[in-house]
mmCIF file of C-alpha atoms in Angstrom:
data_model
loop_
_atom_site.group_PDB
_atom_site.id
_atom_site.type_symbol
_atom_site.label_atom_id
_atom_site.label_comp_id
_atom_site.label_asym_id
_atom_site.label_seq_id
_atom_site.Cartn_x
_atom_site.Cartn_y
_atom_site.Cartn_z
ATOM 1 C CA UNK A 228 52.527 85.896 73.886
ATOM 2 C CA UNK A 229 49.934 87.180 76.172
ATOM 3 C CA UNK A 230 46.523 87.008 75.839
ATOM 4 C CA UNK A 231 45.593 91.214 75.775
ATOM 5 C CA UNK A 232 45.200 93.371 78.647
ATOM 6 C CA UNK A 233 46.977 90.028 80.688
ATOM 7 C CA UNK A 234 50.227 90.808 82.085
ATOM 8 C CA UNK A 235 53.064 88.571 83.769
ATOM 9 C CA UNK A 236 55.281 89.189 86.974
ATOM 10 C CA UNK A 237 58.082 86.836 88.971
ATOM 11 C CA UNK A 238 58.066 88.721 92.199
ATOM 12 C CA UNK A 239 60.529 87.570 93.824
ATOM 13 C CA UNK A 240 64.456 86.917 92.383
ATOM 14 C CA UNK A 241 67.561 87.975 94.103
ATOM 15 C CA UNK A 242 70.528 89.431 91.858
ATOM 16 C CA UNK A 243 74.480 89.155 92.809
ATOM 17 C CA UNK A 244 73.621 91.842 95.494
ATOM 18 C CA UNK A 245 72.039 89.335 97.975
ATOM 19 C CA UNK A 246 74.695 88.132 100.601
ATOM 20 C CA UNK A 247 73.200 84.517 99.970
ATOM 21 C CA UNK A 248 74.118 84.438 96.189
ATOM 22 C CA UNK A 249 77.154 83.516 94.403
ATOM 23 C CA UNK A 250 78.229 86.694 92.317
ATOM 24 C CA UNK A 251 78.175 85.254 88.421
ATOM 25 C CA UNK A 252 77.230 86.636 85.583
ATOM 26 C CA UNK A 253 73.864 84.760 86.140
ATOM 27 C CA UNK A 254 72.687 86.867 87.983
ATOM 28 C CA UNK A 255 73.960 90.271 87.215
ATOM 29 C CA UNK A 256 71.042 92.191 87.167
ATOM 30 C CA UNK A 257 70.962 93.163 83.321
ATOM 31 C CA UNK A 258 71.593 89.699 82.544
ATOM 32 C CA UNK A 259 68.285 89.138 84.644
ATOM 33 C CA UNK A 260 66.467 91.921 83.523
ATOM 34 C CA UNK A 261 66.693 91.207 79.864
ATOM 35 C CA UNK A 262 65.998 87.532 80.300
ATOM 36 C CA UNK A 263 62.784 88.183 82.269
ATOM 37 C CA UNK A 264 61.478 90.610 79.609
ATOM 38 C CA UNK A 265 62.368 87.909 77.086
ATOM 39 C CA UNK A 266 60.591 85.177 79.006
ATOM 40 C CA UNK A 267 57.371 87.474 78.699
ATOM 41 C CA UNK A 268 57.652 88.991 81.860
ATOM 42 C CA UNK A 269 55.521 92.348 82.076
ATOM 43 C CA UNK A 270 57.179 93.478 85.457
ATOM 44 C CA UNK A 271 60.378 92.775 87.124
ATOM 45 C CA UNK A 272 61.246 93.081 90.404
ATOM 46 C CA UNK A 273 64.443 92.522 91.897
ATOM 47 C CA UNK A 274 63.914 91.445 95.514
ATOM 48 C CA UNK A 275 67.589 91.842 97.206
ATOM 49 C CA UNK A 276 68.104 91.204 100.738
ATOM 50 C CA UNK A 277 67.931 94.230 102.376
ATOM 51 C CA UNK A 278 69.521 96.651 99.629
ATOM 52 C CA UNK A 279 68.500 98.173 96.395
ATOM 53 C CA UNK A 280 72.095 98.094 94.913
ATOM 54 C CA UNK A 281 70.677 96.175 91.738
ATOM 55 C CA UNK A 282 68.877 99.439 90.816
ATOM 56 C CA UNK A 283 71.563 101.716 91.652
ATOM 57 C CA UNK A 284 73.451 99.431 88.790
ATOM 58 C CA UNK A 285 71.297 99.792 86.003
ATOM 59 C CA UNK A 286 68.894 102.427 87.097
ATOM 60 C CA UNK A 287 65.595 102.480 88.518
ATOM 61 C CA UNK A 288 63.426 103.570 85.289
ATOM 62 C CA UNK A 289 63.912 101.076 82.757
ATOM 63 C CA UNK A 290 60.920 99.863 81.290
ATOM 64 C CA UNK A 291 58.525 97.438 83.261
ATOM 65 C CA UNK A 292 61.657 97.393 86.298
ATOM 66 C CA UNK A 293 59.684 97.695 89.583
ATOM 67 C CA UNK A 294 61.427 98.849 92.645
ATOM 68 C CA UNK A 295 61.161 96.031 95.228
ATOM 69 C CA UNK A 296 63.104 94.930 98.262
ATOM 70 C CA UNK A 297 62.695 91.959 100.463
ATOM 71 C CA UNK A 298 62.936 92.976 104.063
ATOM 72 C CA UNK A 299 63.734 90.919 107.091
ATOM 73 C CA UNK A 300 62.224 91.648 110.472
ATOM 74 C CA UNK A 301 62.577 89.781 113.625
ATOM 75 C CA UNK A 302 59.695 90.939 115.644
ATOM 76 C CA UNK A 303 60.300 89.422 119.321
ATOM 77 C CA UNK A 304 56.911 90.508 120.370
ATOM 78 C CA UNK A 305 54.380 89.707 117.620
ATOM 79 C CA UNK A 306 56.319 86.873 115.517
ATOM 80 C CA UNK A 307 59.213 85.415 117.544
ATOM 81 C CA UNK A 308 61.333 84.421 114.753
ATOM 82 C CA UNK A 309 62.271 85.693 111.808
ATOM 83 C CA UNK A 310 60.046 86.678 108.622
ATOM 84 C CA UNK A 311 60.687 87.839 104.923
ATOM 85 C CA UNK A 312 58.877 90.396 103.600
ATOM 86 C CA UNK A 313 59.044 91.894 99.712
ATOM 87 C CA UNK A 314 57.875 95.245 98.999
ATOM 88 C CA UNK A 315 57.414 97.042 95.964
ATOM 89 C CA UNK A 316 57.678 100.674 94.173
ATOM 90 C CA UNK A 317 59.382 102.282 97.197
ATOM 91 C CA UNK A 318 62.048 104.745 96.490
ATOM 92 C CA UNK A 319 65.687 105.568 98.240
ATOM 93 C CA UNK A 320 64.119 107.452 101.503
ATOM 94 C CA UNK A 321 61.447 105.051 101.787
ATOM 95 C CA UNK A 322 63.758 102.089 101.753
ATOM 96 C CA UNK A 323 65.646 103.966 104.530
ATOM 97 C CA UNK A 324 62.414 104.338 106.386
ATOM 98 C CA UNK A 325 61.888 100.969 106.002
ATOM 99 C CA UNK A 326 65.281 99.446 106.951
ATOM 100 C CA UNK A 327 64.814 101.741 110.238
ATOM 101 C CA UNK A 328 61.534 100.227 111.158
ATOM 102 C CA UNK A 329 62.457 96.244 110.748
ATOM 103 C CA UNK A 330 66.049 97.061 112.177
ATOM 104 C CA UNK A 331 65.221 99.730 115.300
ATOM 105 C CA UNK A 332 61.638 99.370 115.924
ATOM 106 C CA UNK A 333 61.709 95.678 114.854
ATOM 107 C CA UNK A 334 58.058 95.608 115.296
ATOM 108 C CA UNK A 335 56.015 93.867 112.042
ATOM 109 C CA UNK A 336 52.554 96.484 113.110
ATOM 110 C CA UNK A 337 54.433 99.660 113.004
ATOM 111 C CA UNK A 338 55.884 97.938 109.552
ATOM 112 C CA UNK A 339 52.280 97.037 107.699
ATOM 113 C CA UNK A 340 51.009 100.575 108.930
ATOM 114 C CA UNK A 341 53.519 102.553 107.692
ATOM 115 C CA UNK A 342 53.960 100.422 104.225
ATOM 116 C CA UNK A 343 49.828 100.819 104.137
ATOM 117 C CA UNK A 344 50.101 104.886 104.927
ATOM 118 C CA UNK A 345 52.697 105.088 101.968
ATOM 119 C CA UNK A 346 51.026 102.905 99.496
ATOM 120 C CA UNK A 347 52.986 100.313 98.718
ATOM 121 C CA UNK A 348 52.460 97.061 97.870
ATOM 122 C CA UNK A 349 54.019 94.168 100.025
ATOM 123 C CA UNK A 350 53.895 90.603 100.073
ATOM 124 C CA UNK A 351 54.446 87.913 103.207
ATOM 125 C CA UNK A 352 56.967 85.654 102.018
ATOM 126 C CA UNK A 353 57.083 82.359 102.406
ATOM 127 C CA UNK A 354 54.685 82.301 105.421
ATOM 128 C CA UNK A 355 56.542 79.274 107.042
ATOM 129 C CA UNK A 356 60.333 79.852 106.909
ATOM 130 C CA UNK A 357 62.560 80.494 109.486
ATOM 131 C CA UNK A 358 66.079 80.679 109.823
ATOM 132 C CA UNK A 359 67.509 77.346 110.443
ATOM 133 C CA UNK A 360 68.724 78.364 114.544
ATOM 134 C CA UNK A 361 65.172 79.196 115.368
ATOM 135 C CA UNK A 362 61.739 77.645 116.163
ATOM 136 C CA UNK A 363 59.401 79.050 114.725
ATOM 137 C CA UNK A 364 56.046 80.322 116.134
ATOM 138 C CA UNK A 365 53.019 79.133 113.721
ATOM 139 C CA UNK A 366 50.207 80.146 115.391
ATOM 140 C CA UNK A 367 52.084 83.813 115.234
ATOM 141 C CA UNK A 368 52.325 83.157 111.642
ATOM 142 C CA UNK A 369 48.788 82.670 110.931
ATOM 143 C CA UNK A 370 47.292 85.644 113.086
ATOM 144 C CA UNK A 371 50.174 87.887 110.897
ATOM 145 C CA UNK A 372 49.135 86.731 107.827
ATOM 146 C CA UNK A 373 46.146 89.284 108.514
ATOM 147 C CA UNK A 374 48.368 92.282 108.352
ATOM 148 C CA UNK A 375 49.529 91.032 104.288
ATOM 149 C CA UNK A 376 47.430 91.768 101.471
ATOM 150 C CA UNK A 377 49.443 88.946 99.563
ATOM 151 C CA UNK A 378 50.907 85.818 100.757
ATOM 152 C CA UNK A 379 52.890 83.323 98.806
ATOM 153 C CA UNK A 380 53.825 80.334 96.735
ATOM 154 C CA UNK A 381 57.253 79.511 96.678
ATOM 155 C CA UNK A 382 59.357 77.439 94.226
ATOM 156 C CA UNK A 383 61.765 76.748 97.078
ATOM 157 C CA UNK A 384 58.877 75.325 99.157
ATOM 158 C CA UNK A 385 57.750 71.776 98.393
ATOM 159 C CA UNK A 386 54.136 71.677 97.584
ATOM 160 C CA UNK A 387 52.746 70.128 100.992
ATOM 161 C CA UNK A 388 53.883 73.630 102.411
ATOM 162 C CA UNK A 389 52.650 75.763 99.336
ATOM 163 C CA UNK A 390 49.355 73.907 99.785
ATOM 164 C CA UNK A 391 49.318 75.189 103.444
ATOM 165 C CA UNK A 392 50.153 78.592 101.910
ATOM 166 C CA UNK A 393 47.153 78.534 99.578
ATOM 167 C CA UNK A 394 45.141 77.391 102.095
ATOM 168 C CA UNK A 395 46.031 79.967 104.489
ATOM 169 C CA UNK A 396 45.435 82.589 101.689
ATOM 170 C CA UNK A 397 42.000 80.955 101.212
ATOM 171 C CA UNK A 398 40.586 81.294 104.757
ATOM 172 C CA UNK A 399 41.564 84.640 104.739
ATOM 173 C CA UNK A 400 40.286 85.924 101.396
ATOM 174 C CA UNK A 401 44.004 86.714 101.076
ATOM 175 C CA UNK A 402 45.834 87.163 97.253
ATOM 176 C CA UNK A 403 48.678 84.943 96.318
ATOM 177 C CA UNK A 404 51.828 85.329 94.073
ATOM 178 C CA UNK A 405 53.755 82.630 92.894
ATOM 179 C CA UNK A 406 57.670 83.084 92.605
ATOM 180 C CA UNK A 407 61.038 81.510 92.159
ATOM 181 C CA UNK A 408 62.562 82.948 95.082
ATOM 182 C CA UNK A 409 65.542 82.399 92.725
ATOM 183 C CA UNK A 410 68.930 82.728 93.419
ATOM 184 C CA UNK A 411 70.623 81.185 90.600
ATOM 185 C CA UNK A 412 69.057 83.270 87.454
ATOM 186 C CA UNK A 413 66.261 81.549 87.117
ATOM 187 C CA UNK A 414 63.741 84.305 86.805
ATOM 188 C CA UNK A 415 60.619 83.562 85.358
ATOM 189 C CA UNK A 416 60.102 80.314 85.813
ATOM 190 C CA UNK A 417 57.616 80.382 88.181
ATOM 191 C CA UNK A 418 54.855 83.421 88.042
ATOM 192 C CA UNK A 419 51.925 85.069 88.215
ATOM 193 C CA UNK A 420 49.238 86.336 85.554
ATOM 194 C CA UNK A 421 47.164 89.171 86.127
ATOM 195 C CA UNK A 422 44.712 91.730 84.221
ATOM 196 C CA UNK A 423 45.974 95.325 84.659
ATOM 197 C CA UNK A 424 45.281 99.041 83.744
ATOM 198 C CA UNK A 425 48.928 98.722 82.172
ATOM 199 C CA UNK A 426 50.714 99.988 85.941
ATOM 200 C CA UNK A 427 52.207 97.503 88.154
ATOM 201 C CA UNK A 428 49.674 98.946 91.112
ATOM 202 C CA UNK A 429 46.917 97.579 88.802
ATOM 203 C CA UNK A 430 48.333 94.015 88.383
ATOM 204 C CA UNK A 431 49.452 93.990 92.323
ATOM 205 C CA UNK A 432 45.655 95.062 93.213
ATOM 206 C CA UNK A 433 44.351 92.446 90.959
ATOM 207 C CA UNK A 434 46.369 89.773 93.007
ATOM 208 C CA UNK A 435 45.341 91.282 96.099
ATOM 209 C CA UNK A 436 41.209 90.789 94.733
ATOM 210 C CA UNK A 437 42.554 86.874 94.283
ATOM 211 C CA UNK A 438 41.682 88.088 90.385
ATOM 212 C CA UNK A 439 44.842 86.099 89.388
ATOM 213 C CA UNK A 440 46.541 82.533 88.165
ATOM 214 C CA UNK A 441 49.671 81.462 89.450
ATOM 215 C CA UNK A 442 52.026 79.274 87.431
ATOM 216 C CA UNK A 443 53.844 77.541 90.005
ATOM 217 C CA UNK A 444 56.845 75.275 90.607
ATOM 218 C CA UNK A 445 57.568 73.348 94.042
ATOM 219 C CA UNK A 446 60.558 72.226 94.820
ATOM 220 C CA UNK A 447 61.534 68.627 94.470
ATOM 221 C CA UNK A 448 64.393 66.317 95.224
ATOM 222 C CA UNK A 449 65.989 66.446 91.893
ATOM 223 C CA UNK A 450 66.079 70.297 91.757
ATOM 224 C CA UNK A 451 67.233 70.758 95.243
ATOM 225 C CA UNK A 452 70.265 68.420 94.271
ATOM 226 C CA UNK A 453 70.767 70.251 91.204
ATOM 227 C CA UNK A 454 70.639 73.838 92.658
ATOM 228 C CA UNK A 455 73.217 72.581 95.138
ATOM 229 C CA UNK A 456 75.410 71.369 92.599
ATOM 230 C CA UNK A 457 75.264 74.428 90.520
ATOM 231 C CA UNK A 458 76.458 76.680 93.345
ATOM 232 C CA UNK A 459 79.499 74.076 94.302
ATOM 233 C CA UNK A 460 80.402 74.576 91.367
ATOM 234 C CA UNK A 461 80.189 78.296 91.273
ATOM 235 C CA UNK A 462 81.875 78.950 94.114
ATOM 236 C CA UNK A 463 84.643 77.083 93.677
ATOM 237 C CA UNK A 464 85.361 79.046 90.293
ATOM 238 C CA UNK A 465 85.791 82.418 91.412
ATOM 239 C CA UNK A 466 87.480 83.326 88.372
ATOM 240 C CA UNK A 467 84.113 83.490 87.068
ATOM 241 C CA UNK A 468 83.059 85.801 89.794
ATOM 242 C CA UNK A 469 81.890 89.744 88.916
ATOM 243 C CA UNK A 470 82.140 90.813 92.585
ATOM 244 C CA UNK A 471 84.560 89.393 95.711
ATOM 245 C CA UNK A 472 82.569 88.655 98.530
ATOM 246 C CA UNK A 473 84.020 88.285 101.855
ATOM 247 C CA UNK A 474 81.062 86.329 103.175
ATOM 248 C CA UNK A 475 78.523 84.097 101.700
ATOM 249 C CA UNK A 476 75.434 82.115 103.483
ATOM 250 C CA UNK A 477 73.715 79.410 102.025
ATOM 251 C CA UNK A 478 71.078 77.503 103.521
ATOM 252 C CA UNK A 479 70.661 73.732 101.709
ATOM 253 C CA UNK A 480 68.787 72.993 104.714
ATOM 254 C CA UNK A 481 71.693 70.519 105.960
ATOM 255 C CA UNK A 482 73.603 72.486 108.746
ATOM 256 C CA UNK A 483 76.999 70.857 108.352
ATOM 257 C CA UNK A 484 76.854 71.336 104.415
ATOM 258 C CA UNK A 485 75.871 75.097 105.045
ATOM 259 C CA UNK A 486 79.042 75.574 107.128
ATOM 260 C CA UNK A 487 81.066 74.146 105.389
ATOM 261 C CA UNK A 488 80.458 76.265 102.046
ATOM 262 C CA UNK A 489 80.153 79.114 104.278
ATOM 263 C CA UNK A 490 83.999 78.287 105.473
ATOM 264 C CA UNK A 491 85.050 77.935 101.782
ATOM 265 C CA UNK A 492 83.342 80.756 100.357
ATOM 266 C CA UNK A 493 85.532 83.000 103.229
ATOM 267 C CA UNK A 494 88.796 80.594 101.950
ATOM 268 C CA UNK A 495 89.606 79.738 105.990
ATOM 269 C CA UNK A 496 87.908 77.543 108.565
ATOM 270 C CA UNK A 497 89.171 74.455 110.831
ATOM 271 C CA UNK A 498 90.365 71.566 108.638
ATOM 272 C CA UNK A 499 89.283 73.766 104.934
ATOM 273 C CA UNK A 500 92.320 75.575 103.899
ATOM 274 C CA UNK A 501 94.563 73.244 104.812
ATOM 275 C CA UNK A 502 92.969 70.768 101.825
ATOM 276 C CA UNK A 503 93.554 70.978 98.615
ATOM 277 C CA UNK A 504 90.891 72.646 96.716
ATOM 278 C CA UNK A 505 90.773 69.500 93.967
ATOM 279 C CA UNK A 506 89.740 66.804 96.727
ATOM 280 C CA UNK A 507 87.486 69.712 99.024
ATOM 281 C CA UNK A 508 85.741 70.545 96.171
ATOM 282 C CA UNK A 509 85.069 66.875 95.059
ATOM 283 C CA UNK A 510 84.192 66.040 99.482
ATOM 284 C CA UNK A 511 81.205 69.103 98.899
ATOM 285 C CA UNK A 512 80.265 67.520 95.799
ATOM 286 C CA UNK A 513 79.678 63.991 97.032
ATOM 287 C CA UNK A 514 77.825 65.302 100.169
ATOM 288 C CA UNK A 515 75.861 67.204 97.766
ATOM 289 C CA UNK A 516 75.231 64.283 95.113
ATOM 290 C CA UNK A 517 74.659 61.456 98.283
ATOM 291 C CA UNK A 518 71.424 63.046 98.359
ATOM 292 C CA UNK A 519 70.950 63.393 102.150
ATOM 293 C CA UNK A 520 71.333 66.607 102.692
ATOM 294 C CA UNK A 521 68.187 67.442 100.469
ATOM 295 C CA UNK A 522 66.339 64.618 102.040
ATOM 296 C CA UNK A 523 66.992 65.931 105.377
ATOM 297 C CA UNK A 524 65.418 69.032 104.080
ATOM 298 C CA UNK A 525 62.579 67.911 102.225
ATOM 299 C CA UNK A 526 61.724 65.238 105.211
ATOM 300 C CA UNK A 527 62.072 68.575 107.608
ATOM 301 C CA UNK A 528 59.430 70.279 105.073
ATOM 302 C CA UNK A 529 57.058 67.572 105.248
ATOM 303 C CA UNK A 530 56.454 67.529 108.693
ATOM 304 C CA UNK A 531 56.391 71.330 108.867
ATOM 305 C CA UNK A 532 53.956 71.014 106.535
ATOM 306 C CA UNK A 533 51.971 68.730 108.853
ATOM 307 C CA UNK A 534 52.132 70.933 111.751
ATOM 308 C CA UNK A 535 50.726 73.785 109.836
ATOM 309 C CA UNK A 536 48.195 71.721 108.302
ATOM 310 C CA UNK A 537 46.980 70.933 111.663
ATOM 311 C CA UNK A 538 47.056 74.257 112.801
ATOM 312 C CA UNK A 539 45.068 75.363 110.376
ATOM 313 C CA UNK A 540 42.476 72.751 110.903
ATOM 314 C CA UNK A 541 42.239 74.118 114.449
ATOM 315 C CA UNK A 542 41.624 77.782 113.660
ATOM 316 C CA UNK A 543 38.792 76.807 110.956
ATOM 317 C CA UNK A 544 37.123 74.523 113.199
ATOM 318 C CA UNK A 545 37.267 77.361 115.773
ATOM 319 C CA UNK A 546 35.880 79.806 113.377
#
C-alpha cells in the first residue's frame, strides 16, 4: 500500500498495438490495465508506437488510464537521428496534430512548442537510443534535452547509460521517470513515486520539480537473454496470438538475430520457409541462449555509455 497522498506511475509500456510486440494475451491492454492497478499503480499509461488503438479498445475513461503516446521524430536539422518521445493526456485531434508535426514538419522545436502551448506533459525517452542503422548525434542529444521537462530511466538501458541519464537530468535541474519500456507485460516493475493533488498533472509536475523517487531496474545479461527467449517462443506459437500481424520488428541489439525473427514473423525470407519450423525455431533459440547476441548489445551499451560520459564531462567543465 501507499504511504497517503503518494501515488505510483510506470510511464512507459507498449500493449499488442505496437508494431514491435508480439500480439499475446500479455499484453492485451485490459490484461495490462488490471495488472498495473493491482501492482499499486495509481496511473497507467499505455505508450504505443505511434497510435492510440489501446484506448480505442477499452476506452479512454477508465479509472486512473492516462492517455499517452510515444512519438517518434527524426529531426534532420536539430537531432540527426531518431528520438522517442512519450506524451501524455492528449486526446484524438491532438494526437493527429501531433503525428502531423513529427511526420511533416519533422522538426523536434515546432514539437516541444506546440506540446508546451497545449499543456501536455511529455517525456524524452531514453535520451541515448537510436535506431540500430544510424549514428547517433550526442552532443545534439544533450543541447535537446533542454526542450524536455522529464528525461528518463530505462529498464531496457543498462545502468552505465541510466547513470548518464541521471546525470544529464542533474546538470539540467531536469525531472526523471523511471519505466519498463516493456514490451512483454511487464508493467510495473519499474516506476516512479510521486506526491499529487490526486490528478495525473499533479504527479507529472511533481516529477518535473525532481519532487520524486524512482524505483528502477537496468537491464542485465540474464534478462536480456530471457526477454529474448520469451518472444522466440511467442512468435513461433501464433496459435496463441489475439491479432495477425503482417510485420513485426524487434531489435535484440544483434542485427542478424533481428532479421531473422523479422523474416519469420512475415513466414518468408531467403533460406526461412524452406526449414522446418521444429529445427528454425530450435537455430533462433540457440543463437538466443549462446549468449552473444546480448553481449554484443550490452558491450555496444557500455561504450555508448562511455562516450556520453565523456561528453558530459566536457559540457560541465565548459560551464
Amino acid at each position: 500500500m501507499l504511504a497517503e497522498g503518494w501515488q505510483a506511475a510506470d510511464l512507459h509500456v507498449h500493449t499488442l498495438h505496437s508494431y514491435d510486440v508480439i500480439p499475446t494475451r500479455q499484453v492485451d491492454p485490459l490484461v495490462m490495465y488490471l495488472k498495473a492497478r493491482r501492482a499499486g499503480m495509481t496511473y497507467v499509461a499505455f505508450t504505443d508506437h505511434d497510435t492510440m488503438a489501446a484506448y480505442d479498445q477499452i476506452g479512454w475513461t477508465r479509472e486512473g488510464l492516462v492517455p499517452a503516446v510515444e512519438v517518434k521524430i527524426l529531426d534532420p536539422k536539430n537531432v540527426g537521428h531518431t528520438i522517442h518521445i512519450n506524451v501524455y493526456t492528449l486526446d484524438r485531434r491532438q494526437f493527429q496534430e501531433v503525428q502531423e508535426i513529427a511526420d511533416r514538419a519533422r522538426d523536434i522545436v515546432t514539437l516541444t512548442d506546440f506540446l508546451r502551448t497545449e499543456g501536455l506533459p511529455y517525456t524524452f525517452n531514453h535520451p541515448f537510443w537510436h535506431e540500430p542503422d544510424e549514428e547517433p548525434n550526442l552532443e545534439a542529444v544533450i543541447d535537446v534535452a533542454r526542450l524536455f521537462p522529464v528525461l528518463e530511466y530505462n529498464m531496457g538501458r543498462i545502468g552505465r547509460i541510466n547513470a548518464q541519464a541521471l546525470r544529464l537530468a542533474e546538470s539540467l535541474s531536469k525531472g526523471i521517470t523511471a519505466a519498463t519500456d516493456s514490451h512483454i507485460g511487464e508493467i510495473g516493475r519499474a516506476f516512479t513515486l510521486a506526491r499529487g493533488a490526486g490528478s495525473f498533472r499533479d504527479f507529472f509536475d511533481r516529477i518535473a520539480a525532481r519532487e520524486s523517487h524512482l524505483c528502477p531496474v537496468d537491464l542485465t545479461l540474464p534478462r536480456i537473454k530471457e526477454e529474448a527467449f520469451l518472444r522466440i517462443r511467442q512468435l513461433f506459437d501464433k496459435a496463441s496470438w489475439l491479432q495477425a500481424k503482417d510485420s513485426l520488428t524487434m531489435d535484440t541489439g544483434n542485427a542478424a538475430l533481428d532479421g531473422l525473427i523479422k523474416r519469420v514473423a512475415r513466414g518468408h525470407g531467403a533460406g526461412v520457409s524452406r526449414l522446418p519450423r521444429w529445427l528454425l525455431k530450435k537455430a533462433v533459440e540457440a543463437l538466443a541462449g549462446s549468449g552473444i547476441p546480448a553481449a554484443l548489445y550490452l558491450r555496444y551499451q557500455r561504450g555508448l555509455a562511455d562516450r556520453v560520459g565523456r561528453l558530459l564531462e566536457s559540457a560541465e567543465l565548459a560551464a
